[in-house]
Coordinates of C-alpha atoms in Angstrom, one line a residue:
M8 CA -1.9 7.5 12.9
S9 CA -4.7 9.3 15.1
S10 CA -3.3 9.6 18.8
K11 CA -6.5 7.7 19.9
I12 CA -5.6 3.9 19.0
V13 CA -8.2 0.7 19.7
A14 CA -6.7 -2.9 19.3
I15 CA -9.0 -5.6 18.7
V16 CA -7.4 -8.9 20.4
G17 CA -8.4 -12.6 20.9
R18 CA -7.6 -16.3 20.1
P19 CA -8.0 -17.2 16.2
N20 CA -11.2 -17.5 14.5
V21 CA -13.3 -15.3 17.0
G22 CA -14.2 -12.5 14.2
K23 CA -11.9 -10.1 14.6
S24 CA -11.5 -9.0 11.0
T25 CA -15.1 -9.1 10.5
L26 CA -15.4 -6.4 13.4
F27 CA -12.4 -4.6 12.3
N28 CA -14.0 -4.3 9.0
R29 CA -17.5 -3.1 10.5
L30 CA -15.8 -0.5 12.6
I31 CA -13.8 1.2 9.7
E32 CA -16.9 0.5 7.3
Q33 CA -14.9 -1.0 4.4
R34 CA -14.0 -4.5 3.5
K35 CA -10.0 -4.1 4.2
A36 CA -9.0 -6.9 6.4
I37 CA -9.4 -10.5 4.6
V38 CA -12.2 -12.7 6.3
D39 CA -12.1 -16.2 5.7
E40 CA -13.0 -19.8 7.5
T41 CA -9.4 -20.5 8.0
A42 CA -7.9 -19.7 11.4
G43 CA -4.6 -17.6 11.1
V44 CA -5.4 -15.2 8.3
T45 CA -4.6 -12.0 9.8
R46 CA -1.0 -12.2 10.2
D47 CA 0.6 -8.6 10.5
R48 CA -1.2 -5.6 12.4
N49 CA -4.1 -4.0 10.2
Y50 CA -4.5 -0.3 10.6
G51 CA -8.0 1.2 9.7
K52 CA -9.9 4.8 10.5
S53 CA -13.2 4.5 12.4
Q54 CA -15.5 7.1 13.9
W55 CA -18.6 7.4 16.5
N56 CA -20.5 9.9 17.8
G57 CA -17.9 12.5 16.3
V58 CA -14.9 10.7 17.9
E59 CA -12.1 9.5 15.7
F60 CA -9.8 6.7 16.4
S61 CA -7.4 4.4 14.6
V62 CA -8.4 0.7 14.8
I63 CA -5.6 -2.1 14.4
D64 CA -6.7 -5.7 13.7
T65 CA -4.4 -8.4 15.2
G66 CA -3.8 -11.9 14.4
G67 CA -5.2 -14.3 16.5
Y68 CA -3.1 -15.3 19.7
V69 CA -1.9 -18.5 20.7
V70 CA 0.4 -20.4 23.1
N71 CA 2.8 -23.0 22.9
S72 CA 2.8 -23.2 19.0
D73 CA 6.1 -24.1 16.9
D74 CA 4.5 -22.6 14.2
V75 CA 6.9 -20.2 12.4
F76 CA 4.0 -17.6 11.5
E77 CA 2.1 -17.9 15.0
A78 CA 5.3 -16.7 16.9
E79 CA 5.4 -13.6 15.1
I80 CA 1.9 -13.1 15.2
N81 CA 2.2 -13.0 18.8
K82 CA 4.9 -10.6 18.8
Q83 CA 2.3 -8.4 16.5
V84 CA -0.2 -9.0 19.6
H85 CA 2.5 -7.8 22.0
L86 CA 3.0 -4.7 19.9
A87 CA -0.8 -3.9 19.0
I88 CA -1.7 -4.0 23.0
E89 CA 1.7 -1.6 23.6
E90 CA 0.4 0.6 21.1
A91 CA -3.1 1.0 21.9
D92 CA -5.1 3.4 24.4
V93 CA -7.9 0.7 24.5
I94 CA -8.2 -3.0 23.8
L95 CA -11.5 -4.8 22.5
Y96 CA -11.1 -8.1 23.6
L97 CA -13.0 -10.5 21.7
V98 CA -14.5 -13.9 22.7
D99 CA -16.6 -16.3 20.9
V100 CA -19.5 -17.4 22.7
E101 CA -20.1 -20.5 20.5
S102 CA -17.2 -21.8 22.4
G103 CA -17.3 -20.4 25.7
I104 CA -14.3 -20.0 27.7
T105 CA -11.0 -22.0 26.4
D106 CA -7.4 -22.3 28.5
L107 CA -6.7 -19.8 25.6
D108 CA -9.2 -17.3 26.3
D109 CA -7.9 -17.5 29.9
A110 CA -4.3 -17.1 28.9
I111 CA -5.0 -14.0 26.8
A112 CA -7.2 -12.6 30.0
G113 CA -4.2 -12.7 31.8
L114 CA -2.2 -11.0 29.8
L115 CA -4.5 -8.5 29.5
R116 CA -4.9 -7.5 32.9
R117 CA -1.2 -7.3 33.3
S118 CA -0.8 -4.8 30.4
K119 CA -2.8 -2.5 32.7
K120 CA -5.1 -1.0 29.7
E121 CA -8.4 -0.2 29.1
I122 CA -10.3 -3.6 28.5
I123 CA -13.8 -4.0 26.8
L124 CA -14.8 -7.5 27.0
V125 CA -17.0 -8.1 23.5
V126 CA -18.8 -11.2 23.3
N127 CA -19.4 -12.2 19.3
K128 CA -21.7 -14.5 17.7
V129 CA -24.4 -13.4 20.1
D130 CA -27.3 -13.3 17.5
N131 CA -30.2 -14.3 19.5
N132 CA -31.3 -14.2 23.3
N133 CA -30.6 -17.8 24.3
R134 CA -26.9 -16.8 23.4
I135 CA -27.3 -13.5 25.5
F136 CA -27.2 -16.3 28.4
D137 CA -24.5 -17.9 27.3
A138 CA -22.3 -15.1 27.7
Q139 CA -23.0 -14.3 30.9
E140 CA -19.8 -17.2 31.9
F141 CA -17.5 -14.6 30.5
Y142 CA -17.7 -12.6 33.8
G143 CA -15.6 -15.4 35.0
L144 CA -12.7 -14.0 33.1
G145 CA -12.6 -11.2 35.4
L146 CA -12.6 -8.4 33.1
G147 CA -15.7 -6.6 34.2
E148 CA -18.6 -5.7 32.4
L149 CA -19.3 -7.6 28.6
Y150 CA -20.8 -6.6 25.9
C151 CA -22.8 -8.9 23.5
I152 CA -22.5 -8.4 19.9
S153 CA -22.5 -10.0 16.2
S154 CA -20.0 -8.6 14.3
M155 CA -21.4 -10.0 11.2
T156 CA -24.9 -8.4 11.4
G157 CA -24.0 -5.6 13.5
S158 CA -26.3 -6.0 16.3
G159 CA -25.0 -4.8 20.1
T160 CA -22.0 -3.0 18.3
G161 CA -23.7 0.5 19.4
D162 CA -23.6 0.0 23.0
M163 CA -19.8 -1.5 22.7
L164 CA -18.8 1.7 20.6
D165 CA -20.5 4.1 23.4
A166 CA -18.3 2.2 26.3
L167 CA -15.4 2.6 23.8
V168 CA -15.4 6.2 23.0
A169 CA -15.9 7.0 27.0
K170 CA -13.0 5.2 27.8
L171 CA -10.8 6.8 24.9
P172 CA -8.3 10.1 26.3
E173 CA -9.0 13.4 25.6
G174 CA -7.7 15.3 22.8
P175 CA -8.4 15.8 18.7
G176 CA -7.8 13.0 16.4
E177 CA -6.0 13.8 12.9
D178 CA -7.7 13.7 9.6
E179 CA -5.2 14.3 7.4
E180 CA -4.0 10.7 6.7
H181 CA -5.9 10.9 3.1
E182 CA -4.2 14.0 2.4
L183 CA -0.7 12.3 2.8
P184 CA 1.1 10.8 -0.2
H185 CA 0.7 7.2 -0.4
I186 CA 3.5 5.1 -1.4
S187 CA 3.4 1.4 -1.8
V188 CA 6.0 -1.2 -1.9
V189 CA 4.6 -3.7 -4.3
G190 CA 6.6 -6.8 -6.2
R191 CA 6.6 -10.3 -6.5
P192 CA 6.3 -12.6 -3.7
N193 CA 9.6 -13.1 -1.1
V194 CA 11.5 -10.0 -2.5
G195 CA 11.8 -8.4 0.6
K196 CA 8.6 -5.7 0.7
S197 CA 8.4 -6.4 4.4
S198 CA 11.8 -6.3 5.8
F199 CA 12.3 -3.1 3.4
I200 CA 9.8 -1.1 5.3
N201 CA 10.8 -2.8 8.7
A202 CA 14.3 -1.5 8.0
L203 CA 13.0 2.1 6.8
I204 CA 10.4 2.4 10.2
G205 CA 13.2 0.8 12.4
E206 CA 10.6 -1.8 14.1
N207 CA 9.4 -5.0 12.8
R208 CA 5.9 -3.5 11.9
N209 CA 5.5 -6.4 9.6
I210 CA 6.0 -10.2 9.8
V211 CA 9.1 -11.5 7.9
T212 CA 9.6 -15.0 7.0
D213 CA 10.9 -17.1 4.0
V214 CA 7.7 -18.4 3.3
A215 CA 6.4 -16.9 0.0
G216 CA 3.1 -15.1 0.8
T217 CA 3.7 -14.4 4.4
T218 CA 2.1 -10.6 4.0
R219 CA -1.5 -10.7 2.9
D220 CA -3.5 -7.8 3.9
S221 CA -2.3 -4.4 2.4
I222 CA -0.9 -2.9 5.5
H223 CA -0.8 1.0 5.9
T224 CA 2.1 2.6 8.3
R225 CA 2.4 6.2 8.6
Y226 CA 6.1 7.5 8.5
N227 CA 6.8 10.8 10.5
K228 CA 10.4 11.0 10.6
F229 CA 13.5 13.0 9.2
G230 CA 11.1 16.1 8.0
H231 CA 9.2 13.5 6.1
D232 CA 5.4 12.5 6.7
F233 CA 3.6 10.2 4.1
M234 CA 1.6 6.6 4.6
I235 CA 4.0 3.9 3.3
V236 CA 1.9 0.7 2.2
D237 CA 3.2 -3.0 2.0
T238 CA 1.0 -5.4 -0.2
A239 CA 1.0 -9.1 -0.7
G240 CA 3.1 -10.4 -3.6
L241 CA 1.8 -9.9 -7.3
R242 CA 1.7 -13.5 -9.0
K243 CA 0.8 -14.7 -12.6
K244 CA -2.9 -15.6 -12.7
G245 CA -2.4 -19.0 -13.1
K246 CA -0.3 -19.7 -10.0
V247 CA -3.2 -18.3 -7.8
H248 CA -4.8 -21.2 -6.3
E249 CA -6.2 -20.0 -2.9
D250 CA -8.9 -17.9 -2.5
L251 CA -7.2 -16.2 0.5
E252 CA -4.3 -15.3 -2.0
F253 CA -6.4 -14.3 -4.7
Y254 CA -8.1 -11.6 -2.4
S255 CA -4.4 -10.6 -1.3
V256 CA -3.4 -10.1 -5.1
L257 CA -6.7 -8.2 -5.5
R258 CA -6.0 -5.6 -2.6
S259 CA -2.9 -5.3 -3.8
V260 CA -3.8 -4.3 -7.3
R261 CA -6.5 -1.9 -5.3
T262 CA -3.3 -0.4 -3.4
I263 CA -1.5 0.4 -6.5
E264 CA -4.8 2.0 -7.9
N265 CA -4.9 4.3 -4.6
S266 CA -1.3 5.2 -4.5
D267 CA 1.1 8.4 -5.6
V268 CA 4.4 6.6 -6.0
C269 CA 4.9 2.7 -6.2
L270 CA 8.4 1.3 -5.2
L271 CA 8.7 -1.9 -7.2
L272 CA 11.0 -4.3 -6.0
I273 CA 13.1 -6.8 -7.6
D274 CA 15.2 -9.9 -6.3
A275 CA 18.7 -9.2 -7.5
T276 CA 19.1 -13.1 -7.3
R277 CA 16.6 -13.6 -9.9
G278 CA 17.2 -11.1 -12.3
V279 CA 14.0 -9.1 -14.1
E280 CA 11.6 -11.4 -14.6
A281 CA 8.2 -11.7 -16.6
Q282 CA 6.1 -10.5 -13.4
D283 CA 8.1 -7.8 -12.7
V284 CA 7.4 -6.6 -16.1
N285 CA 3.8 -7.0 -15.8
I286 CA 3.5 -5.2 -12.6
F287 CA 5.4 -2.4 -13.8
N288 CA 3.1 -1.8 -16.7
L289 CA 0.1 -2.0 -14.0
I290 CA 2.2 0.8 -11.9
V291 CA 2.3 2.9 -15.5
R292 CA -1.1 2.0 -16.9
N293 CA -2.5 3.5 -13.4
K294 CA -0.6 6.4 -13.9
K295 CA 1.2 6.3 -10.9
G296 CA 4.8 7.4 -10.1
V297 CA 7.3 4.5 -9.8
V298 CA 11.1 3.7 -8.3
V299 CA 12.7 0.6 -9.0
L300 CA 14.5 -1.0 -6.4
V301 CA 16.8 -3.9 -6.7
N302 CA 16.8 -5.7 -3.3
K303 CA 19.3 -8.4 -2.0
W304 CA 21.9 -6.2 -3.8
D305 CA 24.8 -7.6 -0.9
L306 CA 24.0 -10.9 -2.3
I307 CA 25.2 -10.5 -5.6
E308 CA 29.1 -11.2 -6.6
K309 CA 29.8 -7.7 -8.1
D310 CA 32.5 -6.2 -10.7
T311 CA 33.0 -3.0 -12.0
H312 CA 30.2 -3.6 -14.8
S313 CA 27.5 -5.2 -12.7
T314 CA 25.5 -2.1 -12.2
K315 CA 25.3 -1.2 -15.7
K316 CA 24.7 -4.7 -16.6
F317 CA 21.6 -4.7 -14.6
T318 CA 20.2 -1.4 -15.3
E319 CA 20.6 -2.3 -18.8
E320 CA 18.6 -5.2 -18.5
I321 CA 15.9 -3.4 -16.7
H322 CA 15.7 -0.8 -19.5
E323 CA 15.6 -3.3 -22.0
R324 CA 12.8 -5.1 -20.5
F325 CA 10.6 -1.9 -19.2
A326 CA 10.9 -0.1 -22.6
P327 CA 9.8 2.2 -23.9
F328 CA 9.1 4.1 -20.3
V329 CA 12.7 3.8 -19.3
D330 CA 12.8 7.3 -17.4
V331 CA 13.0 5.3 -14.4
P332 CA 15.1 5.9 -11.0
I333 CA 17.1 2.6 -10.3
I334 CA 18.4 2.1 -6.9
Y335 CA 20.6 -0.9 -5.7
I336 CA 19.6 -1.8 -2.4
S337 CA 19.8 -4.4 0.6
A338 CA 16.9 -4.0 3.2
L339 CA 18.9 -6.9 5.2
T340 CA 21.8 -4.2 5.7
M341 CA 20.1 -1.0 5.4
Q342 CA 21.9 -0.2 2.1
R343 CA 20.6 2.8 0.7
V344 CA 16.9 2.2 1.9
H345 CA 16.9 5.9 2.9
K346 CA 18.0 7.1 -0.7
A347 CA 15.2 5.0 -1.9
L348 CA 12.7 6.8 0.4
E349 CA 14.3 10.2 -0.6
T350 CA 13.7 9.2 -4.2
A351 CA 10.1 8.4 -3.9
I352 CA 9.4 12.1 -2.4
E353 CA 11.2 13.3 -5.3
V354 CA 8.9 11.4 -8.1
Y355 CA 5.8 12.3 -6.1
E356 CA 7.2 16.1 -6.4
N357 CA 7.4 15.1 -10.3
R358 CA 4.0 13.9 -10.2
K359 CA 2.5 16.6 -9.1
Q360 CA 4.2 19.4 -11.0
R361 CA 2.7 22.0 -13.2
V362 CA 4.4 23.7 -16.0
K363 CA 3.8 27.2 -17.1
T364 CA 2.0 27.2 -20.5
S365 CA 4.6 30.0 -22.0
E366 CA 7.4 27.8 -21.0
L367 CA 5.7 24.9 -22.7
N368 CA 4.9 26.5 -25.5
E369 CA 8.5 27.8 -25.8
V370 CA 10.3 24.5 -25.6
L371 CA 7.9 22.6 -27.5
L372 CA 7.0 24.9 -30.2
E373 CA 11.0 25.3 -30.9
A374 CA 11.5 21.2 -30.8
I375 CA 8.4 21.0 -33.3
E376 CA 10.0 23.9 -35.8
K377 CA 13.5 21.5 -35.5
Y378 CA 11.4 18.5 -36.5
G379 CA 7.9 18.7 -37.4
P380 CA 5.3 15.7 -38.0
P381 CA 5.8 13.7 -41.2
S382 CA 3.0 14.8 -43.9
V383 CA 0.4 12.2 -44.8
K384 CA -1.1 12.0 -48.4
G385 CA 0.6 15.1 -49.3
K386 CA -0.8 17.0 -45.8
Y387 CA 1.0 18.9 -43.6
V388 CA 0.1 18.9 -39.8
K389 CA 0.9 22.2 -38.1
I390 CA 0.7 22.2 -34.3
K391 CA 0.4 25.7 -32.8
Y392 CA 0.1 25.7 -29.3
C393 CA 0.5 23.5 -26.2
T394 CA -0.9 23.4 -22.5
Q395 CA -0.7 21.0 -19.4
L396 CA -4.5 20.0 -18.3
P397 CA -5.7 20.2 -14.9
S398 CA -5.3 16.5 -13.7
P399 CA -3.5 14.8 -10.6
T400 CA -1.0 13.3 -13.1
P401 CA 0.8 15.3 -16.0
V402 CA -1.4 15.3 -19.0
F403 CA -0.7 17.9 -21.9
A404 CA -2.7 18.6 -24.7
L405 CA -1.1 19.9 -28.2
F406 CA -3.4 21.8 -31.0
A407 CA -3.1 20.7 -34.3
N408 CA -5.1 21.0 -37.7
L409 CA -4.9 17.4 -38.4
P410 CA -4.5 15.8 -35.1
Q411 CA -5.6 12.3 -36.6
Y412 CA -2.0 11.8 -38.9
I413 CA 0.2 11.7 -35.7
K414 CA 1.6 8.9 -35.2
E415 CA 3.1 7.1 -32.2
P416 CA 7.0 7.6 -32.8
Y417 CA 5.9 11.5 -33.2
R418 CA 4.2 11.4 -29.9
R419 CA 7.3 9.5 -28.2
Y420 CA 9.7 12.5 -29.8
I421 CA 7.2 14.9 -28.0
E422 CA 7.2 13.0 -24.6
N423 CA 11.3 13.3 -25.0
Q424 CA 11.6 16.6 -25.4
L425 CA 9.3 17.3 -22.2
R426 CA 11.4 14.9 -20.4
D427 CA 14.5 16.4 -21.7
N428 CA 13.3 20.0 -20.2
F429 CA 11.7 19.5 -17.2
N430 CA 12.0 16.8 -14.4
F431 CA 9.4 14.1 -14.9
T432 CA 11.4 11.1 -14.2
G433 CA 9.7 8.2 -12.7
V434 CA 6.2 9.7 -14.0
P435 CA 4.3 8.3 -16.8
I436 CA 3.3 11.3 -19.0
Q437 CA 0.2 11.3 -21.3
I438 CA 0.1 13.2 -24.4
Y439 CA -3.2 14.0 -26.7
F440 CA -3.5 15.8 -29.5
R441 CA -6.8 17.9 -30.3
Q442 CA -8.3 19.8 -33.3
K443 CA -7.1 23.0 -33.3

């Protein structure tokens, strides 16, 4: 993340995610009238007057709650306050000062951080007058805004930038590899990321659907530097009932589209299910690198053939694309978690690799000479030249006199030759036959 961090905090439903989306100029955080939609810390980039900074959206802070999510959300809010250089404390002019607003103000005063008091939903002159009561929180100057329309946000951002620490921000996240953790609900995606980064970055509970937004975390340890993204669990369309869950699933699909490599988590206790196959096919259709992680392997009663049987089942369900790394992990016990990470980086490198045209022709033309395309209607197909096309993913063009007669089995033969001679493990390959 950038070295300049701003956290948005406040009680539930005061408009934190709406303000977050406005600051980063994207619809990244889910906004809904239901209280408690945001659960994890959600990160984004913003800039104002040439100053770039990171913004953290947090869940609504509550006190004296027995709700399992709300206790976890409060932990996330505390972590966000610790990380931040400046805190935007958002309150709601419609409800005035509540006991919870007072409690949060006390928490912020004790944090000794730079605080900007922001009164939201101020969209007319009467409300500007009503907002003055928030001086009673004892947090100094207040800024009246409407996060929905954007009015007043300019003055607030001027004050915010003035309080940020000196020093350049980083503008390299878009260039970093993006590795997404995907899978069905409750397979352990958030637990895996928490185990990897060594802190409770994402909320983990036994309730399916805990993660709603796609949560980006920068991983910069052990010589690795990339963005890792936790996503909401992907269910079958027929099982998605709530609007919130629909947006979560949509965001997960978009995250896959924007990734370089996807770590597909499968629950070892449930085996390979139809939805696992659907997610795998979605990754392959989008031409992303893929590593299959079989999680909860510590819960399985194993014999000498357990791994082999499970691997065969995965190959059978994911065929014909079986050149995929499969790693058996436990996010709970940290078993092979770092091995999964190293494999993801290898797949990322495989996806980027370029094969020299001379090497490619040497390998493929020899394979074609051994086993040429079958003749069709007495006509012989001759392939004379091969090249890798300039694209972000491995795409190869083979030039032939009659490309229309080359069928799928021969395309598979060519793909197998490429995989046998060059390391494209975990990466979908596209092959085109073109007119010479």
